[in-house]
Amino acid sequence: MVKLNLTEEDKAGLIEAINKGVEPKPDLLPKLFPGLAEKFDVQALDRAKIPTLEYAGKRSKAAILAEAHAGIGAAPLQTVRCLGETKNGEWKNLIVQGDNLQFLKTCYRNVDPLIKDIVKGKVKLMYLDPPFATKSEFGGKDGERSYADKVDTAEFIESLRERLIYLREILADDGSIYLHLDRKMSHYAKVVMDDIFGKENFKSEIIWKRSTAHSDSTTYAELHDIILFYAKTNSFIFNQQYQPYDDEYIEDRYKHAETDGRKYLDRDLTATGLKGGGYDYEWKGVRRIWRCPIDTMTKYEKDQRLYYTKNGVPRYKQYLDEMPGVSLQDIWQDIYAVNSQAAERLDYPTQKPESLLGRIILASSNPGDLVMDIFGGSGTTAAVAEKLGRRWITCDFGKHAIYTMQKRLLRIGESKALMEEQDKDGKVVVKKGDPYKKAPKPFCVVSAGAYDFSHVMNLRKHKETYIDFV
């Protein structure tokens, strides 16, 4: 244990701060928590010249991180149940029941044996869908209380900001974070995220049209949510996603068709305006500066990939069925909210569609990567990560959410597959939309802050573990 080097003046200042219920002076933090001195320059953080929101109850980043470093509020993890068998040391996905801030402090502190050295700095993708500060309560169809959303602007922003500060520390250097909000809070959150992650790491503001047209007699009808996409550094995972071309684009561009109906457009093979020049030769009586050497042109001819104009100029056939589609834009209108008839509906309030999470997870993670959702809700993030071959951690405080997630994962084989699967010979054995048919990979339900008393008492057999727990 490191001995604190406090002067009498320091002690008097600390006592005065405690009596007044205010934070101690910033220069006391390094003395109270010497281990922080190597990691944080508190004064430099406070002097950072970046636009910020100011509101009652806002604390410095250094003070927030200092709590976890000192073990304040970090909740030890206790295994409630594990489902599925693993060999020693193999990863188990986690459903965490408890306050997600306590859990994040535990991850940041990185001493709990359940997660030590396997979570902090290892999470590749984070998706957050927090309550939107609507001052409402939400429940299931049978009256189960799912969660309350009673927090207003300043308290909501500070609560979210604390979590974002810890999430950034837990995120891998090549990781990304997506924050899903509505119009009421997204603009405040954008400023907070610029402060925490850096304006240079803001990548996109995604508009998700979640609702079909409806009327509002007092203002413009609200049809969309906002998803803020940030990376931790400039070296982040991003796998380009595509949407199918719309009918108008296909009709306008793909004007040719083979006898079997296969559509194609013709592309220019001349090198006009091409940087670096081209290849000068004659092809079937037409001399041009071409984009490709004559060997390539000969191959195109052999493969029947050339289309000839009325003047005998060859052009390249680009088939519609060989194109991935149009690169995904930042307005998403092709994903619909979970309606009353949807097969994936769980009757959990504010449940998000699997196709929405599928798009995000495919874009910003790779198979085997760790995905985290600290507002787990109905478990969409965990279920989609499972189907797409990612590892996952999800967290929620409410028992309704925990039971919903556990049941959803145990019955995941009955739900629909999100991707096409092929066998070793390349034959498609599972199509997108077919039953998933797989059992979930092993996962554990663990508690953070809500403990089985008999288990806590058993810790007394190991004095140091018990003292640390307390």
Short mmCIF file of C-alpha atoms in Angstrom, two decimals:
data_model
loop_
_atom_site.label_atom_id
_atom_site.label_comp_id
_atom_site.label_asym_id
_atom_site.label_seq_id
_atom_site.Cartn_x
_atom_site.Cartn_y
_atom_site.Cartn_z
CA MET A 1 0.00 0.00 0.00
CA VAL A 2 1.45 3.38 -1.05
CA LYS A 3 1.73 5.86 1.83
CA LEU A 4 0.02 9.21 1.24
CA ASN A 5 2.27 12.23 1.55
CA LEU A 6 -0.21 14.85 2.79
CA THR A 7 0.76 18.05 4.60
CA GLU A 8 -1.34 19.41 7.43
CA GLU A 9 -2.61 22.04 5.00
CA ASP A 10 -3.61 19.29 2.54
CA LYS A 11 -5.48 17.42 5.27
CA ALA A 12 -7.28 20.58 6.37
CA GLY A 13 -8.30 21.29 2.76
CA LEU A 14 -9.57 17.75 2.32
CA ILE A 15 -11.61 17.89 5.56
CA GLU A 16 -13.07 21.25 4.52
CA ALA A 17 -14.09 19.87 1.10
CA ILE A 18 -15.76 16.84 2.70
CA ASN A 19 -17.65 19.01 5.21
CA LYS A 20 -18.89 21.30 2.43
CA GLY A 21 -19.76 18.39 0.13
CA VAL A 22 -17.56 19.65 -2.71
CA GLU A 23 -14.62 18.21 -4.65
CA PRO A 24 -11.12 18.70 -3.23
CA LYS A 25 -8.75 20.98 -5.12
CA PRO A 26 -7.33 19.34 -8.29
CA ASP A 27 -3.75 19.45 -6.94
CA LEU A 28 -4.81 17.08 -4.13
CA LEU A 29 -5.79 14.25 -6.50
CA PRO A 30 -2.22 13.13 -7.35
CA LYS A 31 -1.42 13.09 -3.62
CA LEU A 32 -4.56 11.13 -2.73
CA PHE A 33 -4.05 8.67 -5.61
CA PRO A 34 -0.30 8.60 -6.38
CA GLY A 35 -0.76 5.93 -9.04
CA LEU A 36 -2.63 8.45 -11.16
CA ALA A 37 0.37 10.72 -11.51
CA GLU A 38 1.96 8.41 -14.05
CA LYS A 39 -1.22 8.21 -16.16
CA PHE A 40 -2.90 11.60 -15.99
CA ASP A 41 -1.82 15.21 -16.03
CA VAL A 42 -4.90 16.58 -14.25
CA GLN A 43 -4.05 20.22 -14.82
CA ALA A 44 -3.33 19.61 -18.50
CA LEU A 45 -6.70 17.93 -18.88
CA ASP A 46 -8.45 20.87 -17.26
CA ARG A 47 -6.59 23.32 -19.53
CA ALA A 48 -7.58 21.51 -22.75
CA LYS A 49 -8.85 24.12 -25.22
CA ILE A 50 -11.94 22.45 -26.67
CA PRO A 51 -15.61 23.54 -26.64
CA THR A 52 -17.47 21.83 -23.80
CA LEU A 53 -20.89 21.86 -22.18
CA GLU A 54 -21.07 23.40 -18.73
CA TYR A 55 -23.82 22.39 -16.31
CA ALA A 56 -24.47 21.78 -12.63
CA GLY A 57 -22.87 18.60 -11.33
CA LYS A 58 -20.21 18.27 -14.03
CA ARG A 59 -16.96 16.71 -12.78
CA SER A 60 -13.51 16.55 -14.30
CA LYS A 61 -12.40 13.48 -16.23
CA ALA A 62 -9.52 12.99 -13.82
CA ALA A 63 -11.86 12.92 -10.80
CA ILE A 64 -14.15 10.39 -12.50
CA LEU A 65 -11.29 8.06 -13.40
CA ALA A 66 -9.70 8.51 -9.98
CA GLU A 67 -12.72 6.89 -8.33
CA ALA A 68 -12.29 3.64 -10.21
CA HIS A 69 -8.52 3.67 -9.80
CA ALA A 70 -9.07 3.89 -6.04
CA GLY A 71 -11.69 1.13 -6.16
CA ILE A 72 -14.58 3.49 -5.38
CA GLY A 73 -17.78 2.18 -7.00
CA ALA A 74 -16.09 -0.70 -8.81
CA ALA A 75 -18.29 -3.73 -8.16
CA PRO A 76 -16.74 -7.20 -7.90
CA LEU A 77 -18.26 -9.68 -10.35
CA GLN A 78 -19.99 -12.79 -9.05
CA THR A 79 -21.01 -15.64 -11.34
CA VAL A 80 -24.72 -16.47 -11.08
CA ARG A 81 -24.88 -19.24 -13.69
CA CYS A 82 -22.98 -20.47 -16.74
CA LEU A 83 -24.55 -22.19 -19.73
CA GLY A 84 -22.47 -24.33 -22.05
CA GLU A 85 -19.18 -26.11 -21.55
CA THR A 86 -15.74 -24.61 -22.18
CA LYS A 87 -12.19 -25.79 -21.73
CA ASN A 88 -9.85 -24.03 -19.33
CA GLY A 89 -9.19 -20.45 -20.34
CA GLU A 90 -11.68 -20.34 -23.22
CA TRP A 91 -13.76 -17.20 -23.63
CA LYS A 92 -17.31 -17.12 -22.27
CA ASN A 93 -19.70 -14.39 -23.36
CA LEU A 94 -21.18 -12.35 -20.51
CA ILE A 95 -24.58 -11.05 -19.49
CA VAL A 96 -23.91 -8.64 -16.60
CA GLN A 97 -26.73 -7.74 -14.22
CA GLY A 98 -26.09 -4.53 -12.34
CA ASP A 99 -25.30 -0.85 -12.68
CA ASN A 100 -23.31 -0.49 -15.89
CA LEU A 101 -21.23 2.33 -14.38
CA GLN A 102 -20.07 -0.01 -11.61
CA PHE A 103 -19.27 -2.63 -14.23
CA LEU A 104 -17.29 -0.14 -16.35
CA LYS A 105 -15.28 0.89 -13.29
CA THR A 106 -14.51 -2.77 -12.67
CA CYS A 107 -13.38 -3.18 -16.29
CA TYR A 108 -11.23 -0.06 -16.04
CA ARG A 109 -9.66 -1.12 -12.74
CA ASN A 110 -8.78 -4.48 -14.38
CA VAL A 111 -8.23 -6.58 -11.26
CA ASP A 112 -11.36 -8.74 -11.11
CA PRO A 113 -10.32 -12.32 -12.00
CA LEU A 114 -13.35 -12.84 -14.28
CA ILE A 115 -12.27 -10.12 -16.71
CA LYS A 116 -8.66 -9.27 -15.83
CA ASP A 117 -6.60 -8.49 -18.97
CA ILE A 118 -9.30 -9.74 -21.37
CA VAL A 119 -11.66 -6.73 -21.60
CA LYS A 120 -9.82 -3.46 -20.94
CA GLY A 121 -8.36 -2.23 -24.23
CA LYS A 122 -9.76 -5.27 -26.07
CA VAL A 123 -13.29 -4.17 -27.06
CA LYS A 124 -13.45 -3.51 -30.81
CA LEU A 125 -17.01 -2.22 -31.03
CA MET A 126 -19.39 -0.56 -28.59
CA TYR A 127 -23.06 0.11 -29.28
CA LEU A 128 -25.01 2.28 -26.84
CA ASP A 129 -28.78 2.68 -26.93
CA PRO A 130 -29.43 4.49 -23.64
CA PRO A 131 -32.83 5.73 -22.43
CA PHE A 132 -33.51 8.99 -24.29
CA ALA A 133 -34.47 11.12 -21.23
CA THR A 134 -38.18 10.95 -22.09
CA LYS A 135 -39.30 10.95 -18.41
CA SER A 136 -41.26 7.76 -19.10
CA GLU A 137 -41.45 4.24 -17.73
CA PHE A 138 -41.38 1.20 -20.01
CA GLY A 139 -42.64 -2.31 -19.44
CA GLY A 140 -43.37 -5.59 -21.18
CA LYS A 141 -46.74 -6.74 -22.49
CA ASP A 142 -47.56 -8.54 -19.25
CA GLY A 143 -46.78 -5.58 -17.03
CA GLU A 144 -43.13 -6.37 -16.28
CA ARG A 145 -41.20 -3.22 -15.42
CA SER A 146 -38.39 -3.04 -17.99
CA TYR A 147 -36.75 0.28 -17.18
CA ALA A 148 -37.46 3.88 -16.23
CA ASP A 149 -36.34 6.91 -18.21
CA LYS A 150 -36.85 9.69 -15.69
CA VAL A 151 -33.58 11.62 -16.02
CA ASP A 152 -33.61 15.11 -17.53
CA THR A 153 -31.00 16.98 -19.58
CA ALA A 154 -28.09 17.91 -17.25
CA GLU A 155 -28.25 14.73 -15.17
CA PHE A 156 -28.66 12.61 -18.30
CA ILE A 157 -25.66 14.19 -20.01
CA GLU A 158 -23.38 13.81 -16.97
CA SER A 159 -24.53 10.23 -16.45
CA LEU A 160 -23.80 9.44 -20.10
CA ARG A 161 -20.52 11.37 -20.02
CA GLU A 162 -19.19 9.35 -17.06
CA ARG A 163 -19.86 6.14 -18.92
CA LEU A 164 -18.33 7.43 -22.15
CA ILE A 165 -15.13 8.37 -20.31
CA TYR A 166 -14.76 4.80 -19.04
CA LEU A 167 -15.81 3.30 -22.36
CA ARG A 168 -13.05 5.16 -24.17
CA GLU A 169 -10.49 3.69 -21.77
CA ILE A 170 -11.87 0.17 -22.34
CA LEU A 171 -12.12 0.50 -26.14
CA ALA A 172 -9.32 -0.99 -28.27
CA ASP A 173 -7.11 1.45 -30.18
CA ASP A 174 -8.67 0.31 -33.47
CA GLY A 175 -12.18 0.22 -31.99
CA SER A 176 -15.34 2.23 -32.67
CA ILE A 177 -18.36 3.38 -30.71
CA TYR A 178 -21.92 4.02 -31.92
CA LEU A 179 -24.25 6.12 -29.74
CA HIS A 180 -27.95 5.81 -30.61
CA LEU A 181 -30.17 8.74 -29.54
CA ASP A 182 -33.13 10.80 -30.71
CA ARG A 183 -33.34 14.49 -31.61
CA LYS A 184 -33.78 15.66 -27.99
CA MET A 185 -30.33 14.66 -26.76
CA SER A 186 -28.14 13.98 -29.77
CA HIS A 187 -26.79 17.53 -30.10
CA TYR A 188 -25.67 17.68 -26.47
CA ALA A 189 -24.12 14.23 -26.80
CA LYS A 190 -22.22 15.26 -29.93
CA VAL A 191 -20.40 18.00 -28.00
CA VAL A 192 -19.63 15.60 -25.15
CA MET A 193 -18.28 12.95 -27.52
CA ASP A 194 -16.15 15.54 -29.34
CA ASP A 195 -14.62 16.38 -25.97
CA ILE A 196 -14.00 12.75 -24.94
CA PHE A 197 -13.06 11.11 -28.25
CA GLY A 198 -11.81 14.18 -30.16
CA LYS A 199 -13.52 16.00 -33.03
CA GLU A 200 -11.05 14.42 -35.43
CA ASN A 201 -12.40 10.97 -34.52
CA PHE A 202 -16.01 11.79 -35.37
CA LYS A 203 -16.83 9.69 -38.43
CA SER A 204 -20.54 9.92 -39.19
CA GLU A 205 -23.94 11.07 -38.04
CA ILE A 206 -26.23 8.29 -39.23
CA ILE A 207 -29.90 9.08 -39.77
CA TRP A 208 -32.07 6.00 -39.30
CA LYS A 209 -35.60 6.40 -40.62
CA ARG A 210 -37.25 4.08 -38.13
CA SER A 211 -40.88 4.94 -38.83
CA THR A 212 -43.20 5.21 -41.79
CA ALA A 213 -45.08 8.43 -42.46
CA HIS A 214 -47.44 9.75 -39.81
CA SER A 215 -48.92 13.13 -39.03
CA ASP A 216 -48.29 15.58 -36.20
CA SER A 217 -50.55 18.60 -35.98
CA THR A 218 -48.09 20.67 -33.91
CA THR A 219 -44.80 20.25 -35.80
CA TYR A 220 -43.01 18.15 -38.41
CA ALA A 221 -43.59 14.48 -37.74
CA GLU A 222 -40.62 12.75 -36.13
CA LEU A 223 -39.51 9.75 -38.18
CA HIS A 224 -35.84 9.18 -37.38
CA ASP A 225 -33.22 8.43 -34.76
CA ILE A 226 -29.61 9.61 -34.81
CA ILE A 227 -26.58 7.35 -34.40
CA LEU A 228 -23.24 9.06 -33.72
CA PHE A 229 -20.24 7.05 -34.96
CA TYR A 230 -16.78 7.73 -33.46
CA ALA A 231 -13.46 5.89 -33.61
CA LYS A 232 -10.87 5.90 -30.84
CA THR A 233 -8.00 6.64 -33.25
CA ASN A 234 -7.57 7.18 -36.97
CA SER A 235 -6.66 3.48 -37.38
CA PHE A 236 -10.05 1.86 -36.94
CA ILE A 237 -11.84 -1.17 -38.35
CA PHE A 238 -14.26 -0.36 -41.16
CA ASN A 239 -15.61 -2.89 -43.63
CA GLN A 240 -17.47 -1.10 -46.40
CA GLN A 241 -21.13 -2.14 -46.59
CA TYR A 242 -23.38 -1.95 -49.64
CA GLN A 243 -27.04 -1.54 -50.48
CA PRO A 244 -28.78 -2.91 -53.58
CA TYR A 245 -29.20 -0.45 -56.43
CA ASP A 246 -32.70 0.98 -56.70
CA ASP A 247 -34.87 0.26 -59.73
CA GLU A 248 -34.42 3.75 -61.20
CA TYR A 249 -30.62 3.44 -61.13
CA ILE A 250 -30.71 0.01 -62.75
CA GLU A 251 -33.09 1.16 -65.47
CA ASP A 252 -30.97 4.22 -66.19
CA ARG A 253 -27.53 2.57 -66.17
CA TYR A 254 -27.92 -1.11 -67.00
CA LYS A 255 -29.55 -0.73 -70.39
CA HIS A 256 -28.16 -3.86 -72.05
CA ALA A 257 -29.05 -7.50 -71.49
CA GLU A 258 -27.76 -10.84 -72.75
CA THR A 259 -30.14 -13.31 -74.37
CA ASP A 260 -30.60 -14.96 -70.98
CA GLY A 261 -31.71 -11.62 -69.48
CA ARG A 262 -28.44 -10.89 -67.62
CA LYS A 263 -28.17 -7.08 -67.37
CA TYR A 264 -24.96 -5.13 -67.94
CA LEU A 265 -23.64 -1.65 -68.65
CA ASP A 266 -20.73 -0.82 -70.96
CA ARG A 267 -17.65 0.94 -69.61
CA ASP A 268 -15.11 3.01 -71.52
CA LEU A 269 -11.80 1.26 -72.27
CA THR A 270 -10.02 4.27 -73.74
CA ALA A 271 -7.46 6.10 -71.62
CA THR A 272 -8.68 9.65 -72.28
CA GLY A 273 -7.96 11.67 -69.13
CA LEU A 274 -6.35 8.69 -67.40
CA LYS A 275 -3.42 9.66 -65.18
CA GLY A 276 -0.20 7.90 -66.14
CA GLY A 277 -1.20 7.44 -69.79
CA GLY A 278 -2.27 4.15 -71.33
CA TYR A 279 -1.44 1.62 -74.08
CA ASP A 280 -1.19 2.65 -77.75
CA TYR A 281 -2.23 -0.11 -80.17
CA GLU A 282 -4.80 -1.04 -82.81
CA TRP A 283 -7.68 -3.37 -81.94
CA LYS A 284 -9.81 -4.72 -84.80
CA GLY A 285 -9.11 -1.71 -86.98
CA VAL A 286 -9.59 0.86 -84.17
CA ARG A 287 -6.47 2.63 -82.90
CA ARG A 288 -6.70 4.31 -79.53
CA ILE A 289 -4.82 4.86 -76.30
CA TRP A 290 -6.37 2.06 -74.25
CA ARG A 291 -6.68 1.56 -70.48
CA CYS A 292 -5.45 -2.04 -70.63
CA PRO A 293 -2.61 -3.82 -72.48
CA ILE A 294 -3.42 -5.89 -75.55
CA ASP A 295 -3.12 -9.17 -73.59
CA THR A 296 -5.92 -8.07 -71.28
CA MET A 297 -8.05 -6.95 -74.24
CA THR A 298 -7.55 -10.37 -75.82
CA LYS A 299 -8.71 -12.04 -72.58
CA TYR A 300 -11.79 -9.82 -72.46
CA GLU A 301 -12.61 -10.89 -76.01
CA LYS A 302 -12.14 -14.58 -75.17
CA ASP A 303 -14.38 -14.24 -72.09
CA GLN A 304 -17.05 -12.42 -74.14
CA ARG A 305 -16.71 -9.31 -71.98
CA LEU A 306 -16.53 -6.82 -74.87
CA TYR A 307 -19.43 -4.77 -76.19
CA TYR A 308 -18.91 -2.99 -79.54
CA THR A 309 -20.45 0.35 -80.45
CA LYS A 310 -21.80 1.16 -83.92
CA ASN A 311 -18.33 2.47 -84.79
CA GLY A 312 -16.65 -0.78 -83.72
CA VAL A 313 -15.14 0.66 -80.52
CA PRO A 314 -14.89 -2.02 -77.79
CA ARG A 315 -16.28 -1.30 -74.32
CA TYR A 316 -16.20 -3.49 -71.22
CA LYS A 317 -19.34 -5.35 -70.06
CA GLN A 318 -19.99 -4.82 -66.34
CA TYR A 319 -22.71 -7.19 -65.17
CA LEU A 320 -25.22 -6.12 -62.56
CA ASP A 321 -25.03 -9.42 -60.67
CA GLU A 322 -21.26 -8.97 -60.17
CA MET A 323 -21.57 -5.61 -58.43
CA PRO A 324 -21.91 -5.36 -54.62
CA GLY A 325 -24.34 -2.45 -54.84
CA VAL A 326 -24.02 1.19 -53.88
CA SER A 327 -21.71 2.09 -50.99
CA LEU A 328 -23.71 2.59 -47.81
CA GLN A 329 -24.57 6.24 -47.14
CA ASP A 330 -25.34 7.95 -43.82
CA ILE A 331 -29.13 7.96 -44.31
CA TRP A 332 -30.62 4.52 -43.66
CA GLN A 333 -34.17 4.14 -44.98
CA ASP A 334 -34.17 0.41 -45.72
CA ILE A 335 -34.31 -0.92 -42.14
CA TYR A 336 -37.68 -0.97 -40.44
CA ALA A 337 -38.48 -0.85 -36.74
CA VAL A 338 -39.64 -4.05 -35.03
CA ASN A 339 -43.40 -4.03 -35.62
CA SER A 340 -46.16 -6.07 -34.01
CA GLN A 341 -45.95 -8.76 -36.72
CA ALA A 342 -42.14 -9.14 -36.81
CA ALA A 343 -40.84 -12.65 -36.16
CA GLU A 344 -38.07 -11.29 -33.94
CA ARG A 345 -40.45 -9.28 -31.74
CA LEU A 346 -40.03 -10.02 -28.02
CA ASP A 347 -42.55 -7.47 -26.70
CA TYR A 348 -39.67 -5.62 -25.07
CA PRO A 349 -40.01 -1.80 -25.25
CA THR A 350 -37.72 0.06 -27.69
CA GLN A 351 -36.39 -3.24 -29.11
CA LYS A 352 -34.09 -2.54 -32.07
CA PRO A 353 -34.14 -4.67 -35.25
CA GLU A 354 -31.42 -7.25 -35.81
CA SER A 355 -30.73 -5.86 -39.30
CA LEU A 356 -29.72 -2.51 -37.76
CA LEU A 357 -27.19 -4.08 -35.40
CA GLY A 358 -26.08 -6.46 -38.13
CA ARG A 359 -25.09 -3.58 -40.35
CA ILE A 360 -23.11 -1.87 -37.57
CA ILE A 361 -21.38 -5.05 -36.38
CA LEU A 362 -20.38 -6.12 -39.90
CA ALA A 363 -19.02 -2.64 -40.68
CA SER A 364 -16.99 -2.06 -37.52
CA SER A 365 -15.77 -5.46 -36.33
CA ASN A 366 -14.38 -8.73 -37.65
CA PRO A 367 -15.19 -12.34 -36.72
CA GLY A 368 -13.87 -13.16 -33.25
CA ASP A 369 -13.82 -9.51 -32.14
CA LEU A 370 -15.31 -8.43 -28.81
CA VAL A 371 -18.52 -6.34 -28.96
CA MET A 372 -20.01 -4.55 -25.92
CA ASP A 373 -23.47 -3.12 -25.20
CA ILE A 374 -23.94 -1.67 -21.69
CA PHE A 375 -27.66 -0.90 -22.23
CA GLY A 376 -28.52 -4.46 -23.20
CA GLY A 377 -32.32 -4.25 -23.11
CA SER A 378 -33.79 -7.06 -25.19
CA GLY A 379 -30.35 -8.42 -26.12
CA THR A 380 -30.33 -7.53 -29.83
CA THR A 381 -26.61 -6.68 -29.83
CA ALA A 382 -25.68 -9.95 -28.12
CA ALA A 383 -27.92 -12.05 -30.39
CA VAL A 384 -26.60 -10.44 -33.58
CA ALA A 385 -22.97 -10.63 -32.41
CA GLU A 386 -23.53 -14.32 -31.67
CA LYS A 387 -24.92 -15.01 -35.16
CA LEU A 388 -22.11 -13.08 -36.84
CA GLY A 389 -19.32 -14.90 -34.98
CA ARG A 390 -18.29 -12.14 -32.60
CA ARG A 391 -17.69 -12.39 -28.85
CA TRP A 392 -19.93 -10.22 -26.71
CA ILE A 393 -20.61 -8.61 -23.34
CA THR A 394 -23.95 -7.02 -22.55
CA CYS A 395 -25.17 -5.36 -19.36
CA ASP A 396 -28.48 -4.26 -17.89
CA PHE A 397 -29.84 -3.48 -14.44
CA GLY A 398 -33.37 -4.84 -14.76
CA LYS A 399 -34.32 -8.47 -14.16
CA HIS A 400 -36.81 -8.31 -17.05
CA ALA A 401 -33.97 -7.43 -19.41
CA ILE A 402 -31.68 -10.15 -18.02
CA TYR A 403 -34.35 -12.85 -18.34
CA THR A 404 -35.30 -11.62 -21.83
CA MET A 405 -31.69 -11.73 -23.02
CA GLN A 406 -31.02 -15.15 -21.49
CA LYS A 407 -34.16 -16.67 -23.02
CA ARG A 408 -33.44 -15.07 -26.40
CA LEU A 409 -29.94 -16.52 -26.54
CA LEU A 410 -31.00 -19.98 -25.39
CA ARG A 411 -33.60 -20.04 -28.19
CA ILE A 412 -31.41 -18.37 -30.80
CA GLY A 413 -31.48 -21.46 -33.02
CA GLU A 414 -35.17 -20.82 -33.70
CA SER A 415 -34.52 -17.30 -35.02
CA LYS A 416 -33.44 -16.30 -38.51
CA ALA A 417 -29.88 -16.43 -39.80
CA LEU A 418 -28.35 -13.07 -40.75
CA MET A 419 -25.75 -14.31 -43.23
CA GLU A 420 -25.33 -16.86 -45.97
CA GLU A 421 -23.14 -19.82 -45.01
CA GLN A 422 -21.22 -22.14 -47.32
CA ASP A 423 -19.66 -25.55 -46.86
CA LYS A 424 -16.02 -26.33 -47.64
CA ASP A 425 -16.90 -26.83 -51.32
CA GLY A 426 -18.53 -23.42 -51.60
CA LYS A 427 -22.08 -24.77 -51.65
CA VAL A 428 -24.62 -22.55 -49.88
CA VAL A 429 -25.99 -24.51 -46.92
CA VAL A 430 -27.73 -21.66 -45.06
CA LYS A 431 -29.38 -18.70 -46.75
CA LYS A 432 -30.01 -15.38 -45.08
CA GLY A 433 -33.43 -15.66 -43.47
CA ASP A 434 -33.29 -19.43 -42.97
CA PRO A 435 -33.54 -20.74 -39.40
CA TYR A 436 -30.22 -20.20 -37.59
CA LYS A 437 -30.37 -23.71 -36.06
CA LYS A 438 -27.23 -23.30 -33.91
CA ALA A 439 -26.98 -23.45 -30.14
CA PRO A 440 -25.44 -20.38 -28.47
CA LYS A 441 -21.78 -20.43 -27.57
CA PRO A 442 -21.13 -20.73 -23.82
CA PHE A 443 -22.11 -17.68 -21.79
CA CYS A 444 -22.36 -16.69 -18.14
CA VAL A 445 -24.75 -14.47 -16.23
CA VAL A 446 -22.78 -12.49 -13.66
CA SER A 447 -23.83 -9.91 -11.09
CA ALA A 448 -22.19 -6.57 -10.39
CA GLY A 449 -23.48 -4.99 -7.20
CA ALA A 450 -26.40 -7.38 -6.54
CA TYR A 451 -25.00 -10.41 -4.76
CA ASP A 452 -26.10 -13.73 -3.33
CA PHE A 453 -25.45 -13.22 0.39
CA SER A 454 -24.40 -16.83 0.99
CA HIS A 455 -21.76 -16.52 -1.73
CA VAL A 456 -20.45 -13.32 -0.15
CA MET A 457 -20.14 -15.05 3.21
CA ASN A 458 -18.18 -17.88 1.57
CA LEU A 459 -15.54 -15.34 0.61
CA ARG A 460 -14.51 -15.12 4.27
CA LYS A 461 -12.61 -18.35 3.76
CA HIS A 462 -10.18 -16.27 1.73
CA LYS A 463 -9.44 -13.23 3.87
CA GLU A 464 -7.75 -11.04 1.23
CA THR A 465 -10.48 -11.72 -1.34
CA TYR A 466 -13.17 -10.87 1.20
CA ILE A 467 -11.46 -7.64 2.26
CA ASP A 468 -11.03 -6.58 -1.37
CA PHE A 469 -14.69 -7.39 -2.08
CA VAL A 470 -15.87 -5.30 0.88
#
